[in-house]
Every structure is written in C-alpha cells, then in structure tokens.
Short mmCIF file of C-alpha atoms and ligand atoms in Angstrom, two decimals:
data_model
loop_
_atom_site.label_atom_id
_atom_site.label_comp_id
_atom_site.label_asym_id
_atom_site.label_seq_id
_atom_site.Cartn_x
_atom_site.Cartn_y
_atom_site.Cartn_z
CA UNK A 651 -4.46 12.28 35.74
CA UNK A 652 -7.48 14.16 34.45
CA UNK A 653 -7.66 14.32 30.66
CA UNK A 654 -7.63 18.15 30.66
CA UNK A 655 -4.12 18.11 32.24
CA UNK A 656 -2.74 16.17 29.34
CA UNK A 657 -1.13 17.04 26.04
CA UNK A 658 -3.68 15.97 23.47
CA UNK A 659 -2.41 14.71 20.14
CA UNK A 660 -4.47 13.41 17.22
CA UNK A 661 -2.88 11.18 14.60
CA UNK A 662 -4.85 10.80 11.37
CA UNK A 663 -4.13 7.32 10.00
CA UNK A 664 -3.44 4.04 11.78
CA UNK A 665 -0.87 2.53 9.42
CA UNK A 666 2.79 1.88 10.24
CA UNK A 667 3.77 5.59 10.26
CA UNK A 668 0.94 6.56 12.62
CA UNK A 669 1.45 3.62 14.99
CA UNK A 670 5.25 4.00 15.24
CA UNK A 671 4.81 7.73 15.90
CA UNK A 672 2.19 7.10 18.60
CA UNK A 673 4.61 4.71 20.32
CA UNK A 674 7.38 7.31 20.27
CA UNK A 675 5.13 10.10 21.53
CA UNK A 676 4.05 7.98 24.49
CA UNK A 677 7.72 7.41 25.37
CA UNK A 678 8.71 11.07 25.01
CA UNK A 679 5.74 12.89 26.50
CA UNK A 680 4.72 11.42 29.87
CA UNK A 681 1.39 13.25 29.89
CA UNK A 682 0.54 12.66 26.23
CA UNK A 683 -2.86 11.33 25.30
CA UNK A 684 -2.83 10.08 21.71
CA UNK A 685 -5.99 9.57 19.66
CA UNK A 686 -5.64 7.67 16.38
CA UNK A 687 -8.31 8.37 13.77
CA UNK A 688 -8.90 5.97 10.91
CA UNK A 689 -11.37 6.29 8.05
CA UNK A 690 -12.05 2.54 7.99
CA UNK A 691 -13.48 0.69 10.99
CA UNK A 692 -10.26 -1.38 11.08
CA UNK A 693 -6.69 -0.24 11.76
CA UNK A 694 -3.19 -0.75 10.29
CA UNK A 695 -3.58 0.73 6.78
CA UNK A 696 -0.73 -0.48 4.57
CA UNK A 697 -0.11 -3.58 6.70
CA UNK A 698 -3.65 -4.78 6.21
CA UNK A 699 -4.31 -3.52 2.67
CA UNK A 700 -0.88 -3.02 1.04
CA UNK A 701 1.47 -5.78 2.17
CA UNK A 702 0.95 -8.87 0.01
CA UNK A 703 -1.41 -11.41 1.61
CA UNK A 704 1.07 -14.27 1.10
CA UNK A 705 3.71 -12.39 3.15
CA UNK A 706 2.16 -13.06 6.54
CA UNK A 707 5.51 -12.71 8.31
CA UNK A 708 5.58 -9.05 7.23
CA UNK A 709 1.95 -8.59 8.23
CA UNK A 710 2.76 -9.94 11.69
CA UNK A 711 3.99 -6.45 12.64
CA UNK A 712 0.26 -5.71 13.13
CA UNK A 713 0.67 -7.35 16.56
CA UNK A 714 3.17 -4.66 17.54
CA UNK A 715 0.77 -1.96 16.37
CA UNK A 716 -2.14 -3.61 18.15
CA UNK A 717 -0.21 -3.33 21.41
CA UNK A 718 0.18 0.42 20.74
CA UNK A 719 -3.59 0.79 20.24
CA UNK A 720 -4.21 -1.13 23.47
CA UNK A 721 -2.16 1.31 25.58
CA UNK A 722 -3.94 3.31 28.31
CA UNK A 723 -3.09 6.68 26.85
CA UNK A 724 -4.17 5.74 23.30
CA UNK A 725 -7.70 5.78 21.89
CA UNK A 726 -8.71 4.39 18.51
CA UNK A 727 -11.42 6.18 16.51
CA UNK A 728 -12.20 3.90 13.56
CA UNK A 729 -14.76 4.76 10.87
CA UNK A 730 -14.03 8.46 11.29
CA UNK A 731 -13.15 10.25 8.09
CA UNK A 732 -11.51 13.66 8.31
CA UNK A 733 -13.30 15.93 5.87
CA UNK A 734 -16.54 13.94 6.14
CA UNK A 735 -17.19 13.42 9.87
CA UNK A 736 -14.89 16.05 11.34
CA UNK A 737 -12.91 18.82 9.69
CA UNK A 738 -9.18 19.33 10.07
CA UNK A 739 -9.89 22.78 11.53
CA UNK A 740 -12.10 21.20 14.19
CA UNK A 741 -9.33 18.73 15.08
CA UNK A 742 -6.87 21.62 15.32
CA UNK A 743 -9.13 23.33 17.82
CA UNK A 744 -9.67 20.13 19.85
CA UNK A 745 -6.03 18.97 20.01
CA UNK A 746 -2.67 20.51 20.95
CA UNK A 747 -1.09 18.89 17.89
CA UNK A 748 -2.39 16.99 14.87
CA UNK A 749 -0.35 14.60 12.72
CA UNK A 750 -1.11 13.54 9.16
CA UNK A 751 -0.20 9.87 8.79
CA UNK A 752 -2.49 9.34 5.85
CA UNK A 753 -0.02 7.62 3.52
CA UNK A 754 -0.20 7.84 -0.26
CA UNK A 755 -3.57 6.45 -1.24
CA UNK A 756 -3.83 7.30 -4.92
CA UNK A 757 -2.12 5.57 -7.83
CA UNK A 758 0.21 7.73 -9.88
CA UNK A 759 -0.92 7.92 -13.50
CA UNK A 760 1.25 7.37 -16.52
CA UNK A 761 -0.75 9.97 -18.46
CA UNK A 762 -0.71 8.00 -21.70
CA UNK A 763 -3.59 7.09 -24.05
CA UNK A 764 -5.87 4.22 -23.05
CA UNK A 765 -5.16 4.38 -19.29
CA UNK A 766 -8.90 4.22 -18.54
CA UNK A 767 -9.56 1.09 -20.61
CA UNK A 768 -11.02 -1.89 -18.72
CA UNK A 769 -8.08 -4.15 -17.97
CA UNK A 770 -5.71 -1.32 -16.96
CA UNK A 771 -5.33 -0.91 -13.20
CA UNK A 772 -3.02 0.95 -10.86
CA UNK A 773 -1.18 -1.22 -8.37
CA UNK A 774 -2.99 0.46 -5.45
CA UNK A 775 -6.35 -0.59 -6.88
CA UNK A 776 -5.12 -4.10 -7.66
CA UNK A 777 -3.34 -4.63 -4.34
CA UNK A 778 -6.29 -3.23 -2.37
CA UNK A 779 -8.58 -5.62 -4.23
CA UNK A 780 -6.66 -8.81 -3.48
CA UNK A 781 -6.31 -7.58 0.10
CA UNK A 782 -10.12 -7.21 0.45
CA UNK A 783 -10.22 -3.43 0.88
CA UNK A 784 -13.90 -2.45 1.20
CA UNK A 785 -13.59 0.35 -1.41
CA UNK A 786 -11.85 -1.77 -4.02
CA UNK A 787 -13.12 -3.13 -7.31
CA UNK A 788 -12.27 -6.41 -9.05
CA UNK A 789 -10.48 -6.29 -12.43
CA UNK A 790 -13.09 -5.59 -15.10
CA UNK A 791 -11.71 -8.31 -17.35
CA UNK A 792 -11.58 -12.08 -17.51
CA UNK A 793 -9.89 -14.62 -19.75
CA UNK A 794 -6.51 -13.05 -19.04
CA UNK A 795 -3.81 -14.96 -20.95
CA UNK A 796 -1.16 -12.27 -20.87
CA UNK A 797 -0.56 -9.66 -18.18
CA UNK A 798 1.80 -6.68 -18.26
CA UNK A 799 3.22 -5.33 -15.01
CA UNK A 800 4.81 -1.90 -15.43
CA UNK A 801 7.54 -0.77 -13.01
CA UNK A 802 10.63 -2.32 -11.49
CA UNK A 803 9.97 -1.88 -7.77
CA UNK A 804 8.90 -4.28 -5.05
CA UNK A 805 5.22 -3.59 -5.67
CA UNK A 806 5.68 -4.86 -9.24
CA UNK A 807 7.25 -8.01 -7.77
CA UNK A 808 4.33 -8.45 -5.34
CA UNK A 809 1.77 -8.10 -8.14
CA UNK A 810 3.69 -10.50 -10.40
CA UNK A 811 4.07 -13.10 -7.64
CA UNK A 812 0.40 -12.98 -6.66
CA UNK A 813 -0.61 -13.41 -10.32
CA UNK A 814 1.85 -16.26 -10.74
CA UNK A 815 1.27 -18.30 -7.59
CA UNK A 816 -0.87 -21.41 -7.60
CA UNK A 817 -3.81 -21.67 -5.15
CA UNK A 818 -1.70 -24.10 -3.07
CA UNK A 819 1.07 -21.50 -2.80
CA UNK A 820 -1.47 -18.90 -1.65
CA UNK A 821 -2.77 -21.17 1.10
CA UNK A 822 -2.45 -19.62 4.54
CA UNK A 823 -2.84 -16.06 3.22
CA UNK A 824 -5.59 -13.58 4.08
CA UNK A 825 -6.42 -12.87 0.44
CA UNK A 826 -9.95 -11.78 -0.42
CA UNK A 827 -12.36 -14.56 -1.42
CA UNK A 828 -13.01 -12.74 -4.74
CA UNK A 829 -9.32 -12.75 -5.63
CA UNK A 830 -9.05 -16.37 -4.53
CA UNK A 831 -11.64 -17.36 -7.12
CA UNK A 832 -10.70 -14.85 -9.90
CA UNK A 833 -6.98 -15.68 -10.04
CA UNK A 834 -7.12 -19.42 -10.77
CA UNK A 835 -9.92 -18.83 -13.33
CA UNK A 836 -7.52 -16.90 -15.61
CA UNK A 837 -5.76 -18.97 -18.32
CA UNK A 838 -2.58 -16.98 -17.70
CA UNK A 839 0.40 -17.99 -19.84
CA UNK A 840 2.73 -14.99 -19.60
CA UNK A 841 3.42 -12.14 -17.22
CA UNK A 842 5.60 -9.39 -18.71
CA UNK A 843 7.47 -7.39 -16.07
CA UNK A 844 8.60 -4.18 -17.76
CA UNK A 845 11.06 -1.51 -16.58
CA UNK A 846 11.82 1.78 -18.29
CA UNK A 847 15.48 1.61 -17.22
CA UNK A 848 18.05 -1.18 -17.07
CA UNK A 849 18.36 -4.17 -14.76
CA UNK A 850 21.04 -2.47 -12.69
CA UNK A 851 18.71 0.47 -12.00
CA UNK A 852 15.78 -1.74 -10.95
CA UNK A 853 14.47 -0.93 -7.47
CA UNK A 854 13.53 -4.51 -6.56
CA UNK A 855 15.24 -5.86 -3.49
CA UNK A 856 17.07 -9.06 -4.24
CA UNK A 857 15.18 -11.16 -1.70
CA UNK A 858 11.83 -10.28 -3.32
CA UNK A 859 13.20 -10.82 -6.84
CA UNK A 860 14.74 -14.21 -5.98
CA UNK A 861 11.36 -15.45 -4.72
CA UNK A 862 10.10 -15.35 -8.32
CA UNK A 863 12.57 -18.13 -9.09
CA UNK A 864 10.97 -20.45 -6.53
CA UNK A 865 7.39 -20.55 -7.85
CA UNK A 866 5.73 -23.85 -8.71
CA UNK A 867 3.93 -23.06 -11.92
CA UNK A 868 5.95 -20.12 -13.28
CA UNK A 869 9.51 -19.61 -14.42
CA UNK A 870 11.37 -16.34 -14.97
CA UNK A 871 12.67 -15.71 -18.48
CA UNK A 872 15.46 -13.17 -18.96
CA UNK A 873 17.53 -12.28 -22.00
CA UNK A 874 21.13 -12.56 -20.77
CA UNK A 875 22.56 -9.94 -23.11
CA UNK A 876 22.06 -6.44 -21.80
CA UNK A 877 22.28 -7.53 -18.15
CA UNK A 878 24.97 -5.00 -17.36
CA UNK A 879 26.34 -4.33 -13.88
CA UNK A 880 27.03 -6.55 -10.92
CA UNK A 881 24.37 -5.70 -8.35
CA UNK A 882 22.70 -8.47 -6.35
CA UNK A 883 19.59 -8.11 -8.50
CA UNK A 884 21.58 -8.38 -11.72
CA UNK A 885 23.30 -11.52 -10.39
CA UNK A 886 19.90 -13.03 -9.55
CA UNK A 887 18.61 -12.13 -13.02
CA UNK A 888 21.70 -13.79 -14.56
CA UNK A 889 20.89 -16.85 -12.46
CA UNK A 890 17.37 -16.85 -13.94
CA UNK A 891 18.83 -16.51 -17.45
CA UNK A 892 21.21 -19.45 -16.83
CA UNK A 893 18.57 -21.77 -15.35
CA UNK A 894 17.49 -24.75 -17.40
CA UNK A 895 13.95 -24.29 -18.76
CA UNK A 896 11.23 -26.06 -16.81
CA UNK A 897 7.94 -27.33 -18.19
CA UNK A 898 5.64 -24.76 -16.55
CA UNK A 899 2.35 -23.34 -17.85
CA UNK A 900 3.42 -19.77 -17.09
CA UNK A 901 6.46 -17.59 -17.80
CA UNK A 902 7.52 -14.35 -16.13
CA UNK A 903 9.31 -12.38 -18.84
CA UNK A 904 11.61 -9.53 -17.85
CA UNK A 905 11.93 -6.55 -20.21
CA UNK A 906 14.19 -3.54 -19.64
CA UNK A 907 14.60 -0.12 -21.27
CA UNK A 908 10.97 -0.01 -22.41
CA UNK A 909 8.86 3.11 -21.77
CA UNK A 910 5.07 2.67 -21.93
CA UNK A 911 3.48 4.94 -24.55
CA UNK A 912 -0.11 3.67 -24.95
CA UNK A 913 -2.66 1.12 -23.81
CA UNK A 914 -4.38 -0.15 -26.91
CA UNK A 915 -7.82 -1.70 -27.35
CA UNK A 916 -11.32 -1.04 -28.61
CA UNK A 917 -13.56 -1.72 -25.62
CA UNK A 918 -10.97 -3.23 -23.31
CA UNK A 919 -7.23 -3.65 -23.17
CA UNK A 920 -5.69 -5.65 -26.02
CA UNK A 921 -2.03 -4.62 -25.91
CA UNK A 922 0.46 -2.26 -24.33
CA UNK A 923 2.75 -0.22 -26.55
CA UNK A 924 6.29 0.59 -25.46
CA UNK A 925 9.14 2.52 -26.95
CA UNK A 926 12.64 1.21 -26.44
CA UNK A 927 15.20 3.45 -24.76
CA UNK A 928 16.56 6.48 -26.51
CA UNK A 929 19.84 5.94 -28.24
CA UNK A 930 22.50 8.51 -28.83
CA UNK A 931 23.90 8.35 -32.28
CA UNK A 932 27.12 10.21 -33.06
CA UNK A 933 25.88 11.35 -36.45
CA UNK A 934 22.17 12.03 -35.82
CA UNK A 935 22.16 13.01 -32.18
CA UNK A 936 19.39 11.62 -29.92
CA UNK A 937 16.91 9.28 -31.63
CA UNK A 938 13.88 7.40 -30.39
CA UNK A 939 14.08 3.64 -30.19
CA UNK A 940 11.67 1.23 -31.77
CA UNK A 941 8.05 0.67 -30.78
CA UNK A 942 7.09 -2.71 -29.38
CA UNK A 943 3.59 -4.01 -28.70
CA UNK A 944 2.94 -6.62 -26.03
CA UNK A 945 -0.51 -8.24 -26.29
CA UNK A 946 -2.23 -8.22 -22.90
CA UNK A 947 -5.69 -8.39 -21.36
CA UNK A 948 -4.53 -7.02 -17.99
CA UNK A 949 -1.96 -4.31 -17.24
CA UNK A 950 -1.04 -3.21 -13.72
CA UNK A 951 0.95 0.01 -13.40
CA UNK A 952 3.26 -0.21 -10.37
CA UNK A 953 4.81 3.23 -10.64
CA UNK A 954 4.18 4.70 -7.20
CA UNK A 955 1.51 6.54 -5.27
CA UNK A 956 0.57 10.05 -4.19
CA UNK A 957 -1.12 11.49 -1.14
CA UNK A 958 -4.61 12.92 -1.28
CA UNK A 959 -5.99 15.96 0.55
CA UNK A 960 -6.86 15.53 4.20
CA UNK A 961 -9.61 18.04 4.96
CA UNK A 962 -8.18 21.46 4.21
CA UNK A 963 -4.58 20.20 3.95
CA UNK A 964 -3.54 19.54 0.36
CA UNK A 965 -0.46 17.73 -0.89
CA UNK A 966 1.94 19.33 -3.35
CA UNK A 967 3.50 16.99 -5.91
CA UNK A 968 2.24 13.90 -4.14
CA UNK A 969 3.09 14.66 -0.50
CA UNK A 970 2.58 17.35 2.15
CA UNK A 971 5.17 20.16 2.11
CA UNK A 972 6.97 20.06 5.46
CA UNK A 973 10.09 21.05 7.33
CA UNK A 974 11.41 17.91 9.06
CA UNK A 975 7.85 16.74 9.59
CA UNK A 976 6.29 20.10 10.44
CA UNK A 977 3.61 21.29 8.02
CA UNK A 978 2.36 24.32 9.96
CA UNK A 979 1.88 25.50 13.55
CA UNK A 980 0.79 22.38 15.54
CA UNK A 981 0.36 20.33 12.33
CA UNK A 982 2.86 17.55 11.52
CA UNK A 983 3.25 14.77 8.97
CA UNK A 984 4.91 11.34 8.93
CA UNK A 985 5.39 8.37 6.59
CA UNK A 986 4.61 8.36 2.88
CA UNK A 987 2.50 11.52 3.33
CA UNK A 988 5.75 13.23 4.48
CA UNK A 989 8.43 11.79 2.21
CA UNK A 990 6.57 10.20 -0.70
CA UNK A 991 6.03 6.50 -1.39
CA UNK A 992 9.45 5.11 -0.58
CA UNK A 993 10.90 2.91 2.10
CA UNK A 994 9.68 -0.15 3.89
CA UNK A 995 7.70 -0.53 7.14
CA UNK A 996 10.86 -0.28 9.32
CA UNK A 997 11.68 3.07 7.64
CA UNK A 998 8.73 4.48 9.59
CA UNK A 999 10.16 3.14 12.85
CA UNK A 1000 13.46 4.97 12.15
CA UNK A 1001 11.69 8.18 11.15
CA UNK A 1002 9.27 8.34 14.10
CA UNK A 1003 11.73 9.47 16.84
CA UNK A 1004 12.80 12.61 14.93
CA UNK A 1005 9.26 13.81 14.26
CA UNK A 1006 8.17 12.83 17.78
CA UNK A 1007 11.04 14.82 19.30
CA UNK A 1008 10.22 17.88 17.22
CA UNK A 1009 6.56 17.64 18.16
CA UNK A 1010 7.40 17.10 21.84
CA UNK A 1011 9.68 20.16 21.94
CA UNK A 1012 7.15 22.39 20.23
CA UNK A 1013 3.91 21.25 21.86
CA UNK A 1014 2.49 22.31 25.18
CA UNK A 1015 -0.74 21.49 26.95
CA UNK A 1016 -3.06 24.14 25.56
CA UNK A 1017 -6.03 23.20 27.77
CA UNK A 1018 -7.75 21.75 24.74
CA UNK A 1019 -10.34 19.02 25.30
CA UNK A 1020 -8.78 16.28 23.11
CA UNK A 1021 -10.67 12.99 22.84
CA UNK A 1022 -13.47 14.12 25.19
CA UNK A 1023 -14.26 16.92 22.74
CA UNK A 1024 -14.01 14.63 19.73
CA UNK A 1025 -16.37 12.07 21.29
CA UNK A 1026 -18.92 14.78 22.00
CA UNK A 1027 -18.67 16.14 18.45
CA UNK A 1028 -19.02 12.68 16.85
CA UNK A 1029 -21.91 11.81 19.13
CA UNK A 1030 -23.74 15.02 18.21
CA UNK A 1031 -23.26 14.18 14.53
CA UNK A 1032 -24.44 10.60 14.93
CA UNK A 1033 -21.13 9.16 13.75
CA UNK A 1034 -20.81 5.44 14.51
CA UNK A 1035 -17.14 5.34 15.46
CA UNK A 1036 -15.38 2.11 16.34
CA UNK A 1037 -13.20 2.04 19.44
CA UNK A 1038 -10.43 -0.44 20.25
CA UNK A 1039 -12.87 -2.93 21.80
CA UNK A 1040 -14.95 -2.76 18.60
CA UNK A 1041 -11.86 -3.46 16.49
CA UNK A 1042 -11.02 -6.45 18.71
CA UNK A 1043 -14.52 -7.84 18.06
CA UNK A 1044 -14.05 -7.44 14.29
CA UNK A 1045 -10.63 -9.11 14.58
CA UNK A 1046 -12.04 -12.07 16.52
CA UNK A 1047 -14.88 -12.51 14.02
CA UNK A 1048 -12.45 -12.45 11.08
CA UNK A 1049 -10.20 -15.03 12.70
CA UNK A 1050 -13.21 -17.23 13.44
CA UNK A 1051 -14.36 -16.82 9.82
CA UNK A 1052 -11.10 -18.05 8.30
CA UNK A 1053 -11.96 -20.77 5.80
CA UNK A 1054 -9.76 -23.70 4.87
CA UNK A 1055 -6.59 -22.40 3.22
CA UNK A 1056 -6.77 -18.92 4.70
CA UNK A 1057 -5.59 -17.45 7.98
CA UNK A 1058 -8.34 -14.80 8.20
CA UNK A 1059 -11.77 -14.30 6.68
CA UNK A 1060 -11.56 -10.56 6.09
CA UNK A 1061 -14.79 -8.59 5.93
CA UNK A 1062 -15.03 -7.04 2.47
CA UNK A 1063 -17.50 -4.26 3.28
CA UNK A 1064 -17.63 -1.48 5.85
CA UNK A 1065 -21.20 -2.50 6.73
CA UNK A 1066 -20.08 -6.04 7.65
CA UNK A 1067 -17.25 -4.63 9.78
CA UNK A 1068 -19.61 -2.29 11.62
CA UNK A 1069 -21.99 -5.17 12.24
CA UNK A 1070 -19.17 -7.36 13.57
CA UNK A 1071 -18.01 -4.54 15.85
CA UNK A 1072 -21.33 -4.89 17.71
CA UNK A 1073 -20.21 -8.26 18.93
CA UNK A 1074 -22.30 -10.99 17.35
CA UNK A 1075 -20.26 -13.39 15.25
CA UNK A 1076 -20.73 -12.54 11.55
CA UNK A 1077 -20.06 -14.55 8.43
CA UNK A 1078 -17.44 -12.84 6.20
P1 NAP B 1029 9.42 2.07 -6.39
O1 NAP B 1029 10.34 1.17 -5.68
O2 NAP B 1029 9.72 3.54 -6.35
O3 NAP B 1029 9.32 1.60 -7.91
C1 NAP B 1029 8.55 2.31 -8.83
C2 NAP B 1029 8.91 1.84 -10.24
O4 NAP B 1029 8.07 2.53 -11.15
C3 NAP B 1029 10.34 2.17 -10.65
O5 NAP B 1029 10.87 1.10 -11.38
C4 NAP B 1029 10.15 3.41 -11.54
O6 NAP B 1029 11.14 3.54 -12.52
C5 NAP B 1029 8.84 3.05 -12.19
N1 NAP B 1029 8.20 4.22 -12.77
C6 NAP B 1029 7.87 5.38 -12.17
N2 NAP B 1029 7.29 6.21 -13.06
C7 NAP B 1029 7.25 5.56 -14.23
C8 NAP B 1029 6.80 5.89 -15.52
N3 NAP B 1029 6.24 7.09 -15.78
N4 NAP B 1029 6.93 4.98 -16.51
C9 NAP B 1029 7.48 3.77 -16.27
N5 NAP B 1029 7.95 3.39 -15.06
C10 NAP B 1029 7.84 4.29 -14.05
O7 NAP B 1029 7.91 1.98 -5.84
P2 NAP B 1029 7.00 0.75 -5.44
O8 NAP B 1029 7.37 -0.50 -6.11
O9 NAP B 1029 5.62 1.29 -5.57
O10 NAP B 1029 7.32 0.56 -3.89
C11 NAP B 1029 7.07 1.62 -2.96
C12 NAP B 1029 7.91 1.37 -1.70
O11 NAP B 1029 7.37 0.26 -1.00
C13 NAP B 1029 9.35 1.02 -2.03
O12 NAP B 1029 10.20 1.62 -1.10
C14 NAP B 1029 9.38 -0.48 -1.91
O13 NAP B 1029 10.64 -1.03 -1.62
C15 NAP B 1029 8.39 -0.70 -0.77
N6 NAP B 1029 7.87 -2.06 -0.82
C16 NAP B 1029 8.56 -3.02 -0.17
C17 NAP B 1029 8.14 -4.34 -0.22
C18 NAP B 1029 8.92 -5.40 0.49
O14 NAP B 1029 9.85 -5.07 1.21
N7 NAP B 1029 8.59 -6.66 0.33
C19 NAP B 1029 7.00 -4.68 -0.95
C20 NAP B 1029 6.33 -3.68 -1.63
C21 NAP B 1029 6.77 -2.37 -1.56
P3 NAP B 1029 12.41 4.52 -12.26
O15 NAP B 1029 13.29 3.82 -11.30
O16 NAP B 1029 12.99 4.66 -13.63
O17 NAP B 1029 11.85 5.82 -11.72
#
C-alpha cells in the first residue's frame, strides 16, 4: 500500500505509554502508519531511564517495545526533539493525528527554603543519573554519611534501595559507571525515609517495601508505636520493627508524619528540617507539631513529577488537559502526560486501548504525507535522526561494552550514541 493511502499517526515519546499505544493503533487501524519520535537517539523512556537498574526483570519489557518498533508500519525517529527540530504545528500538518506520550519529565518542587543547595536533588535527577541519562548530573556532594529520602512512594523505595545496596548486590545491573563508583565511595551510615502521613497511608507497594528487609549491608529500623492500621505495608513494617538487630554498617530509618519545612546549610546541605503532624487539641484547636532536624549531606525528594511543554502544547497543573485522551482536534495524549505521574508500566497497557479506540473512531486519512514529509523536513534542516536500524546498532554496541558486573555498558552522552549508531563498535 502506498504511504499516501494510509492513516498517518505521530506519537511523541517512545516510553511505555507511546509503545503500548502504537501496538494498539496497529491492531485497530489496518492502514495505520505510526511514526514514533524520541528526543534522545535511544528509545523506551521510563524503562531505560526511570526503572531502577537493579530491577532488570522490569526492564525486560523493553523487548516487547522493541518488537513494536520493528513492525513494518512503524518508524522510529530518534534524536528528534519537538520544539527544536520540528514544531508541533508542523507535525499537525504532516500527520492525521498526533499523540503526546511525553511523560512527566520534571521533578515537582517542595517550594521550601534551601531546595537549591548542593546535596538536594529531585528523584528524577537522581534516578536519571544512576540510569546514565545523557542530560543528567552527578550529586554535587561527597562524603555522604546521612541521606534523607522524602516521600513514601515506590520511587522513594527505589532510591533508598540503590543507596543501600552493596556493589555485589548491584552486579548484573545497567547502572551508569559514574554511579557505580560514586555510591561505594560514600561512608553512608543512615538513610532516613520520611513520609508526611502515616504508615497506613504510604503509597509503597508491599513487594518493593519488603525488599528493603533483604539487603546485605542495611537493616530497616522502625518505631513500632504509631504503626496503626493493618495494611500489607504496615504488617511488613511491623515485621521490620520486630526483627532482631543485625550488625550492619547502615540503617534505613522510617519516619512518619513529618512534613519537610527547610533544607539547611551554608554552602551545601547540612540538615533537613521537618515539622511533625498537626495535632488537634480540644482546648486550643489546631496546633503545629514540633520541629525536628535530621542531619544529612544528601536529600532526594521523591514527591512526584510534572509534564513539560511539548512545542506549543503546555501542561496545566502538571499534565495536559484532555477529555478521555483527547487534547484538541487530532491531538491526543497518553500515559503520565495524560493522567499525571501515577501507575505502573502495565497501567499504560490497560489505558492504551481506550485512547486508541477514540483516536481510531475520530481519525480519517487526510491525504497528509506522514513520515515521508517528516523525513524531507528533517533532511532539509540537517537533523541527524536515528532510525530503528541505528538504534539496533547502539543497542549492540552497549551490550558488547558491558563490563564485568554489568549487563549493559550504556552510552552516557548523546554524541557517543550518535557515533555508535553509525555502526563502528564504540567504547562506552
Ligand atoms: P507516589 O506513589 O505518588 O508517591 C509520592 C510520595 O510523595 C507520597 O508519599 C506523597 O505523599 C509524597 N509527597 C507529595 N508531595 C509532597 C510534599 N509536598 N511533601 C512531602 N511529601 C510529599 O509517586 P512516586 O513514588 O513518584 O511513583 C510514581 C508512580 O510510579 C507510582 O504509581 C509508583 O507506584 C510507580 N512506581 C512503581 C515502581 C514499581 O512498581 N517497582 C517503582 C517506581 C515507581 P502523600 O501520599 O501524602 O501525597
């Protein structure tokens, strides 16, 4: 079938939401041609740069997504940034429908004093760094003896676990070489995992929480009083509290009902200040609790993410306003960009059929040029885009570059990825 007879759809973003949607669109629209644009030369977004590098079984879903990219009616356009190389308006004129699958790339801020001090990082920045994201930056501190992790979700658990694991426990991961050398160089003695609400309200899943009780060099420490409720997580926390102390160099200390109020330090982080939960007193009404200071050289805020603008489309309160996935005429949204930063990778698989059906019902072949038009535009602008074959060459080079104790030698810069896409074997 000639390309011009097809329904041309562009998906911006090659993470789980974009790949699951592409798969559904191919099933629902027999004449669909789906182009997936990605700002990095490499695909899979959150799977490659968000999922913890020691959870390779979760990262294995990349194989499913790779099969989507390999399909006849799919084209990958890596190293193409919407807003820089092509505008959203241009995509709208080239394609019958455009989908934002751009995730939530920016860390939410607490908005409290000291948040810009060296030693304070958002989880996105920290997680991107240990996952070797080319735009990431290493923590600006060393000699970390105490770390504070703020938030009671699964990202907070990931960050805590990565900080706590020994190099032997991280063997077989695809962690960045920089993180591999920075982590064991820290004389870490305590990780404080702090939630603003109670244990029963924590958003950890029990499986992730329980893993903290299996670590070689760290043991969880929980105050048993105040562990109200009977959820699976509370039961696991009670189990931690009841466990006999082990002789480990590191403790993971759980704190609940503490709201962060300031990061304190002169030139870099020295402590994090919290206020304990409000209490309601019968005689005085609502009162503030006490202030508590936890000394720390590193603090990672794991309090969620927000979407950033994609060309002319701007998010409102962290995600793109939409009606069941529709943002505007011929413009759709999926994943964290649609619903905010909640849910796991399979949530995107469940969501994809609804948005795909809506798009399929509302979209007709508008005799637009699709990928042929995009290729011409990129060529005229001298954009060095990476196609699926180029990604496969990067992938092969990374696998060949895996050093002892790692499953992949990830390229840490865009330049190295682009070089590897040419085909000669590169050192990571
Ligand atoms: P999350 O589950 O929404 O947790 C965010 C945490 O930040 C909550 O404890 C929240 O407290 C806290 N928080 C928000 N604003 C705060 C503030 N101003 N001050 C103090 N605390 C604040 O988000 P996440 O951990 O970033 O995870 C995002 C999604 O990815 C989740 O659906 C998660 O399950 C998923 N994920 C899954 C895995 C896995 O399956 N292994 C791994 C990582 C992430 P409140 O509850 O009080 O708002």
